[in-house]
Amino acid sequence: MANANIPNVTIRPEEADFFAKLARDWWNPKGPMASLHQVNPVRLAFVRDAIDAHWPEAARAAKPLAGKAALDIGCGAGLLCEPLARLGAAVTGVDAAAENVAAASAHAEGVGLDIRYMAGEVAGLDIGTFDLVTSVEVIEHVADKPAFLRDVAARLAPDGLLVMSTPNRTAASRVLLVGAAEAVGYVPRGTHHWQDFVTPDELEGLLADAGLTVTAKRGIAWRPGKGLHLSDDMALNYIVSARRALVA
């Protein structure tokens, strides 16, 4: 769980508790976290494009992250960490819920992946910096968003790449992501709090305040016959890449 003695505690304890209760079912593609299994390939497509753009010398390589270190903040049970490891990275996953970290470690061991998992707030962990930092569907659960993004930026190597995704705060997301999705059980009830969603402009401003510049931005949309996909439509959810701002 989040530790109140750690500086810059930004993840709400009740949010960590909520997701901790789902830990044992996280890897069940037909369980309460099914929506994450469905969106993960879409996120990974963006991540791969961002990696290829940021490190063009490794574009189209089978393991473009070979020799690089990656950090996933708010890793849950490791749905993103494992693909990053398969792309060649030395991966660290951090989550505020110890139950999630235990589930992630057990699953990685079961599939033969060497991933370092740690429980706690990233600000309180002495883990250095990373070439790639990811944090997907996390910032909407954070109490102090500027402090959280400062902590995220502090873990990014000087020429590193950041990828983040989050729901957008729109009328459409309120109706579909919170109202309809929770009503029909697509996501567990209580997963989302619409007022905590961040718009793309707000996130870009928060990242700029943390010394980072957005380099790419796509919507994660849904439509009949196509399902979830990357799109120019950011009304429901979106994903961005960023790097350190260039000093003039």
mmCIF file with all atom_site columns, N, CA, C and O in Angstrom, residues 54 129-130 133 149-162 207-208 210-215 241-247:
data_model
loop_
_atom_site.group_PDB
_atom_site.id
_atom_site.type_symbol
_atom_site.label_atom_id
_atom_site.label_alt_id
_atom_site.label_comp_id
_atom_site.label_asym_id
_atom_site.label_entity_id
_atom_site.label_seq_id
_atom_site.pdbx_PDB_ins_code
_atom_site.Cartn_x
_atom_site.Cartn_y
_atom_site.Cartn_z
_atom_site.occupancy
_atom_site.B_iso_or_equiv
_atom_site.pdbx_formal_charge
_atom_site.auth_seq_id
_atom_site.auth_comp_id
_atom_site.auth_asym_id
_atom_site.auth_atom_id
_atom_site.pdbx_PDB_model_num
ATOM 1   N N  . HIS A 1 54  ? 11.578 7.573  -31.411 1.00 0.00 ? 54  HIS A N  1
ATOM 2   C CA . HIS A 1 54  ? 12.556 8.133  -30.464 1.00 0.00 ? 54  HIS A CA 1
ATOM 3   C C  . HIS A 1 54  ? 13.948 7.546  -30.670 1.00 0.00 ? 54  HIS A C  1
ATOM 4   O O  . HIS A 1 54  ? 14.951 8.246  -30.500 1.00 0.00 ? 54  HIS A O  1
ATOM 5   N N  . THR A 1 129 ? 17.326 6.347  -12.859 1.00 0.00 ? 129 THR A N  1
ATOM 6   C CA . THR A 1 129 ? 16.570 6.850  -14.010 1.00 0.00 ? 129 THR A CA 1
ATOM 7   C C  . THR A 1 129 ? 16.476 5.780  -15.088 1.00 0.00 ? 129 THR A C  1
ATOM 8   O O  . THR A 1 129 ? 17.219 4.795  -15.069 1.00 0.00 ? 129 THR A O  1
ATOM 9   N N  . PHE A 1 130 ? 15.570 6.027  -16.058 1.00 0.00 ? 130 PHE A N  1
ATOM 10  C CA . PHE A 1 130 ? 15.233 5.003  -17.040 1.00 0.00 ? 130 PHE A CA 1
ATOM 11  C C  . PHE A 1 130 ? 15.138 5.619  -18.434 1.00 0.00 ? 130 PHE A C  1
ATOM 12  O O  . PHE A 1 130 ? 14.744 6.771  -18.595 1.00 0.00 ? 130 PHE A O  1
ATOM 13  N N  . VAL A 1 133 ? 9.933  5.471  -19.599 1.00 0.00 ? 133 VAL A N  1
ATOM 14  C CA . VAL A 1 133 ? 9.021  5.470  -18.452 1.00 0.00 ? 133 VAL A CA 1
ATOM 15  C C  . VAL A 1 133 ? 7.600  5.446  -18.995 1.00 0.00 ? 133 VAL A C  1
ATOM 16  O O  . VAL A 1 133 ? 7.257  6.231  -19.889 1.00 0.00 ? 133 VAL A O  1
ATOM 17  N N  . LEU A 1 149 ? 3.769  14.162 -11.510 1.00 0.00 ? 149 LEU A N  1
ATOM 18  C CA . LEU A 1 149 ? 4.500  14.309 -12.766 1.00 0.00 ? 149 LEU A CA 1
ATOM 19  C C  . LEU A 1 149 ? 5.929  14.785 -12.541 1.00 0.00 ? 149 LEU A C  1
ATOM 20  O O  . LEU A 1 149 ? 6.826  14.442 -13.318 1.00 0.00 ? 149 LEU A O  1
ATOM 21  N N  . ARG A 1 150 ? 6.168  15.538 -11.494 1.00 0.00 ? 150 ARG A N  1
ATOM 22  C CA . ARG A 1 150 ? 7.554  15.867 -11.150 1.00 0.00 ? 150 ARG A CA 1
ATOM 23  C C  . ARG A 1 150 ? 8.324  14.608 -10.783 1.00 0.00 ? 150 ARG A C  1
ATOM 24  O O  . ARG A 1 150 ? 9.490  14.435 -11.162 1.00 0.00 ? 150 ARG A O  1
ATOM 25  N N  . ASP A 1 151 ? 7.658  13.708 -10.038 1.00 0.00 ? 151 ASP A N  1
ATOM 26  C CA . ASP A 1 151 ? 8.303  12.446 -9.673  1.00 0.00 ? 151 ASP A CA 1
ATOM 27  C C  . ASP A 1 151 ? 8.556  11.588 -10.909 1.00 0.00 ? 151 ASP A C  1
ATOM 28  O O  . ASP A 1 151 ? 9.595  10.935 -11.029 1.00 0.00 ? 151 ASP A O  1
ATOM 29  N N  . VAL A 1 152 ? 7.596  11.569 -11.822 1.00 0.00 ? 152 VAL A N  1
ATOM 30  C CA . VAL A 1 152 ? 7.757  10.825 -13.072 1.00 0.00 ? 152 VAL A CA 1
ATOM 31  C C  . VAL A 1 152 ? 8.939  11.381 -13.859 1.00 0.00 ? 152 VAL A C  1
ATOM 32  O O  . VAL A 1 152 ? 9.804  10.636 -14.333 1.00 0.00 ? 152 VAL A O  1
ATOM 33  N N  . ALA A 1 153 ? 8.989  12.706 -14.007 1.00 0.00 ? 153 ALA A N  1
ATOM 34  C CA . ALA A 1 153 ? 10.069 13.338 -14.773 1.00 0.00 ? 153 ALA A CA 1
ATOM 35  C C  . ALA A 1 153 ? 11.432 13.061 -14.149 1.00 0.00 ? 153 ALA A C  1
ATOM 36  O O  . ALA A 1 153 ? 12.433 12.910 -14.868 1.00 0.00 ? 153 ALA A O  1
ATOM 37  N N  . ALA A 1 154 ? 11.470 12.969 -12.824 1.00 0.00 ? 154 ALA A N  1
ATOM 38  C CA . ALA A 1 154 ? 12.733 12.714 -12.140 1.00 0.00 ? 154 ALA A CA 1
ATOM 39  C C  . ALA A 1 154 ? 13.283 11.324 -12.438 1.00 0.00 ? 154 ALA A C  1
ATOM 40  O O  . ALA A 1 154 ? 14.479 11.077 -12.289 1.00 0.00 ? 154 ALA A O  1
ATOM 41  N N  . ARG A 1 155 ? 12.427 10.410 -12.880 1.00 0.00 ? 155 ARG A N  1
ATOM 42  C CA . ARG A 1 155 ? 12.858 9.044  -13.197 1.00 0.00 ? 155 ARG A CA 1
ATOM 43  C C  . ARG A 1 155 ? 13.242 8.888  -14.665 1.00 0.00 ? 155 ARG A C  1
ATOM 44  O O  . ARG A 1 155 ? 13.684 7.817  -15.089 1.00 0.00 ? 155 ARG A O  1
ATOM 45  N N  . LEU A 1 156 ? 13.094 9.946  -15.441 1.00 0.00 ? 156 LEU A N  1
ATOM 46  C CA . LEU A 1 156 ? 13.372 9.873  -16.872 1.00 0.00 ? 156 LEU A CA 1
ATOM 47  C C  . LEU A 1 156 ? 14.817 10.285 -17.139 1.00 0.00 ? 156 LEU A C  1
ATOM 48  O O  . LEU A 1 156 ? 15.266 11.345 -16.707 1.00 0.00 ? 156 LEU A O  1
ATOM 49  N N  . ALA A 1 157 ? 15.542 9.437  -17.846 1.00 0.00 ? 157 ALA A N  1
ATOM 50  C CA . ALA A 1 157 ? 16.915 9.765  -18.231 1.00 0.00 ? 157 ALA A CA 1
ATOM 51  C C  . ALA A 1 157 ? 16.912 10.999 -19.134 1.00 0.00 ? 157 ALA A C  1
ATOM 52  O O  . ALA A 1 157 ? 15.889 11.327 -19.747 1.00 0.00 ? 157 ALA A O  1
ATOM 53  N N  . PRO A 1 158 ? 18.051 11.707 -19.234 1.00 0.00 ? 158 PRO A N  1
ATOM 54  C CA . PRO A 1 158 ? 18.081 12.960 -20.010 1.00 0.00 ? 158 PRO A CA 1
ATOM 55  C C  . PRO A 1 158 ? 17.539 12.824 -21.425 1.00 0.00 ? 158 PRO A C  1
ATOM 56  O O  . PRO A 1 158 ? 16.863 13.722 -21.916 1.00 0.00 ? 158 PRO A O  1
ATOM 57  N N  . ASP A 1 159 ? 17.823 11.723 -22.098 1.00 0.00 ? 159 ASP A N  1
ATOM 58  C CA . ASP A 1 159 ? 17.312 11.536 -23.463 1.00 0.00 ? 159 ASP A CA 1
ATOM 59  C C  . ASP A 1 159 ? 16.228 10.457 -23.485 1.00 0.00 ? 159 ASP A C  1
ATOM 60  O O  . ASP A 1 159 ? 16.045 9.760  -24.479 1.00 0.00 ? 159 ASP A O  1
ATOM 61  N N  . GLY A 1 160 ? 15.489 10.351 -22.370 1.00 0.00 ? 160 GLY A N  1
ATOM 62  C CA . GLY A 1 160 ? 14.504 9.292  -22.249 1.00 0.00 ? 160 GLY A CA 1
ATOM 63  C C  . GLY A 1 160 ? 13.172 9.613  -22.903 1.00 0.00 ? 160 GLY A C  1
ATOM 64  O O  . GLY A 1 160 ? 12.912 10.731 -23.355 1.00 0.00 ? 160 GLY A O  1
ATOM 65  N N  . LEU A 1 161 ? 12.317 8.600  -22.934 1.00 0.00 ? 161 LEU A N  1
ATOM 66  C CA . LEU A 1 161 ? 10.992 8.674  -23.550 1.00 0.00 ? 161 LEU A CA 1
ATOM 67  C C  . LEU A 1 161 ? 9.944  8.361  -22.496 1.00 0.00 ? 161 LEU A C  1
ATOM 68  O O  . LEU A 1 161 ? 10.058 7.369  -21.761 1.00 0.00 ? 161 LEU A O  1
ATOM 69  N N  . LEU A 1 162 ? 8.904  9.172  -22.435 1.00 0.00 ? 162 LEU A N  1
ATOM 70  C CA . LEU A 1 162 ? 7.774  8.953  -21.531 1.00 0.00 ? 162 LEU A CA 1
ATOM 71  C C  . LEU A 1 162 ? 6.530  8.651  -22.352 1.00 0.00 ? 162 LEU A C  1
ATOM 72  O O  . LEU A 1 162 ? 6.268  9.308  -23.366 1.00 0.00 ? 162 LEU A O  1
ATOM 73  N N  . LEU A 1 207 ? 2.743  18.495 -17.986 1.00 0.00 ? 207 LEU A N  1
ATOM 74  C CA . LEU A 1 207 ? 4.028  17.946 -18.420 1.00 0.00 ? 207 LEU A CA 1
ATOM 75  C C  . LEU A 1 207 ? 5.036  19.059 -18.684 1.00 0.00 ? 207 LEU A C  1
ATOM 76  O O  . LEU A 1 207 ? 6.216  18.941 -18.338 1.00 0.00 ? 207 LEU A O  1
ATOM 77  N N  . ALA A 1 208 ? 4.569  20.153 -19.285 1.00 0.00 ? 208 ALA A N  1
ATOM 78  C CA . ALA A 1 208 ? 5.463  21.292 -19.535 1.00 0.00 ? 208 ALA A CA 1
ATOM 79  C C  . ALA A 1 208 ? 5.996  21.843 -18.221 1.00 0.00 ? 208 ALA A C  1
ATOM 80  O O  . ALA A 1 208 ? 7.185  22.182 -18.112 1.00 0.00 ? 208 ALA A O  1
ATOM 81  N N  . ALA A 1 210 ? 6.582  20.204 -15.665 1.00 0.00 ? 210 ALA A N  1
ATOM 82  C CA . ALA A 1 210 ? 7.556  19.237 -15.167 1.00 0.00 ? 210 ALA A CA 1
ATOM 83  C C  . ALA A 1 210 ? 8.796  19.166 -16.057 1.00 0.00 ? 210 ALA A C  1
ATOM 84  O O  . ALA A 1 210 ? 9.667  18.315 -15.845 1.00 0.00 ? 210 ALA A O  1
ATOM 85  N N  . GLY A 1 211 ? 8.866  20.037 -17.070 1.00 0.00 ? 211 GLY A N  1
ATOM 86  C CA . GLY A 1 211 ? 10.033 20.096 -17.931 1.00 0.00 ? 211 GLY A CA 1
ATOM 87  C C  . GLY A 1 211 ? 9.994  19.153 -19.114 1.00 0.00 ? 211 GLY A C  1
ATOM 88  O O  . GLY A 1 211 ? 11.036 18.849 -19.705 1.00 0.00 ? 211 GLY A O  1
ATOM 89  N N  . LEU A 1 212 ? 8.783  18.712 -19.498 1.00 0.00 ? 212 LEU A N  1
ATOM 90  C CA . LEU A 1 212 ? 8.651  17.743 -20.575 1.00 0.00 ? 212 LEU A CA 1
ATOM 91  C C  . LEU A 1 212 ? 7.817  18.309 -21.719 1.00 0.00 ? 212 LEU A C  1
ATOM 92  O O  . LEU A 1 212 ? 6.919  19.120 -21.503 1.00 0.00 ? 212 LEU A O  1
ATOM 93  N N  . THR A 1 213 ? 8.099  17.867 -22.922 1.00 0.00 ? 213 THR A N  1
ATOM 94  C CA . THR A 1 213 ? 7.396  18.308 -24.122 1.00 0.00 ? 213 THR A CA 1
ATOM 95  C C  . THR A 1 213 ? 6.712  17.115 -24.779 1.00 0.00 ? 213 THR A C  1
ATOM 96  O O  . THR A 1 213 ? 7.349  16.074 -25.002 1.00 0.00 ? 213 THR A O  1
ATOM 97  N N  . VAL A 1 214 ? 5.426  17.253 -25.086 1.00 0.00 ? 214 VAL A N  1
ATOM 98  C CA . VAL A 1 214 ? 4.694  16.191 -25.773 1.00 0.00 ? 214 VAL A CA 1
ATOM 99  C C  . VAL A 1 214 ? 5.196  16.082 -27.211 1.00 0.00 ? 214 VAL A C  1
ATOM 100 O O  . VAL A 1 214 ? 5.326  17.084 -27.918 1.00 0.00 ? 214 VAL A O  1
ATOM 101 N N  . THR A 1 215 ? 5.477  14.846 -27.643 1.00 0.00 ? 215 THR A N  1
ATOM 102 C CA . THR A 1 215 ? 5.989  14.616 -28.996 1.00 0.00 ? 215 THR A CA 1
ATOM 103 C C  . THR A 1 215 ? 4.973  13.932 -29.907 1.00 0.00 ? 215 THR A C  1
ATOM 104 O O  . THR A 1 215 ? 5.099  13.997 -31.131 1.00 0.00 ? 215 THR A O  1
ATOM 105 N N  . SER A 1 241 ? 3.188  10.635 -25.933 1.00 0.00 ? 241 SER A N  1
ATOM 106 C CA . SER A 1 241 ? 4.611  10.457 -25.653 1.00 0.00 ? 241 SER A CA 1
ATOM 107 C C  . SER A 1 241 ? 5.202  11.827 -25.376 1.00 0.00 ? 241 SER A C  1
ATOM 108 O O  . SER A 1 241 ? 4.706  12.842 -25.840 1.00 0.00 ? 241 SER A O  1
ATOM 109 N N  . ALA A 1 242 ? 6.291  11.838 -24.600 1.00 0.00 ? 242 ALA A N  1
ATOM 110 C CA . ALA A 1 242 ? 6.936  13.108 -24.253 1.00 0.00 ? 242 ALA A CA 1
ATOM 111 C C  . ALA A 1 242 ? 8.415  12.863 -23.994 1.00 0.00 ? 242 ALA A C  1
ATOM 112 O O  . ALA A 1 242 ? 8.845  11.723 -23.737 1.00 0.00 ? 242 ALA A O  1
ATOM 113 N N  . ARG A 1 243 ? 9.169  13.946 -24.061 1.00 0.00 ? 243 ARG A N  1
ATOM 114 C CA . ARG A 1 243 ? 10.595 13.901 -23.738 1.00 0.00 ? 243 ARG A CA 1
ATOM 115 C C  . ARG A 1 243 ? 10.952 15.197 -23.031 1.00 0.00 ? 243 ARG A C  1
ATOM 116 O O  . ARG A 1 243 ? 10.137 16.124 -22.937 1.00 0.00 ? 243 ARG A O  1
ATOM 117 N N  . ARG A 1 244 ? 12.159 15.270 -22.538 1.00 0.00 ? 244 ARG A N  1
ATOM 118 C CA . ARG A 1 244 ? 12.584 16.503 -21.867 1.00 0.00 ? 244 ARG A CA 1
ATOM 119 C C  . ARG A 1 244 ? 12.581 17.665 -22.842 1.00 0.00 ? 244 ARG A C  1
ATOM 120 O O  . ARG A 1 244 ? 12.970 17.520 -24.003 1.00 0.00 ? 244 ARG A O  1
ATOM 121 N N  . ALA A 1 245 ? 12.107 18.811 -22.365 1.00 0.00 ? 245 ALA A N  1
ATOM 122 C CA . ALA A 1 245 ? 12.065 20.007 -23.208 1.00 0.00 ? 245 ALA A CA 1
ATOM 123 C C  . ALA A 1 245 ? 13.484 20.405 -23.580 1.00 0.00 ? 245 ALA A C  1
ATOM 124 O O  . ALA A 1 245 ? 14.406 20.338 -22.754 1.00 0.00 ? 245 ALA A O  1
ATOM 125 N N  . LEU A 1 246 ? 13.669 20.782 -24.827 1.00 0.00 ? 246 LEU A N  1
ATOM 126 C CA . LEU A 1 246 ? 14.973 21.241 -25.280 1.00 0.00 ? 246 LEU A CA 1
ATOM 127 C C  . LEU A 1 246 ? 15.251 22.635 -24.728 1.00 0.00 ? 246 LEU A C  1
ATOM 128 O O  . LEU A 1 246 ? 14.382 23.502 -24.725 1.00 0.00 ? 246 LEU A O  1
ATOM 129 N N  . VAL A 1 247 ? 16.453 22.831 -24.243 1.00 0.00 ? 247 VAL A N  1
ATOM 130 C CA . VAL A 1 247 ? 16.841 24.128 -23.695 1.00 0.00 ? 247 VAL A CA 1
ATOM 131 C C  . VAL A 1 247 ? 17.361 25.004 -24.828 1.00 0.00 ? 247 VAL A C  1
ATOM 132 O O  . VAL A 1 247 ? 18.261 24.612 -25.576 1.00 0.00 ? 247 VAL A O  1
#
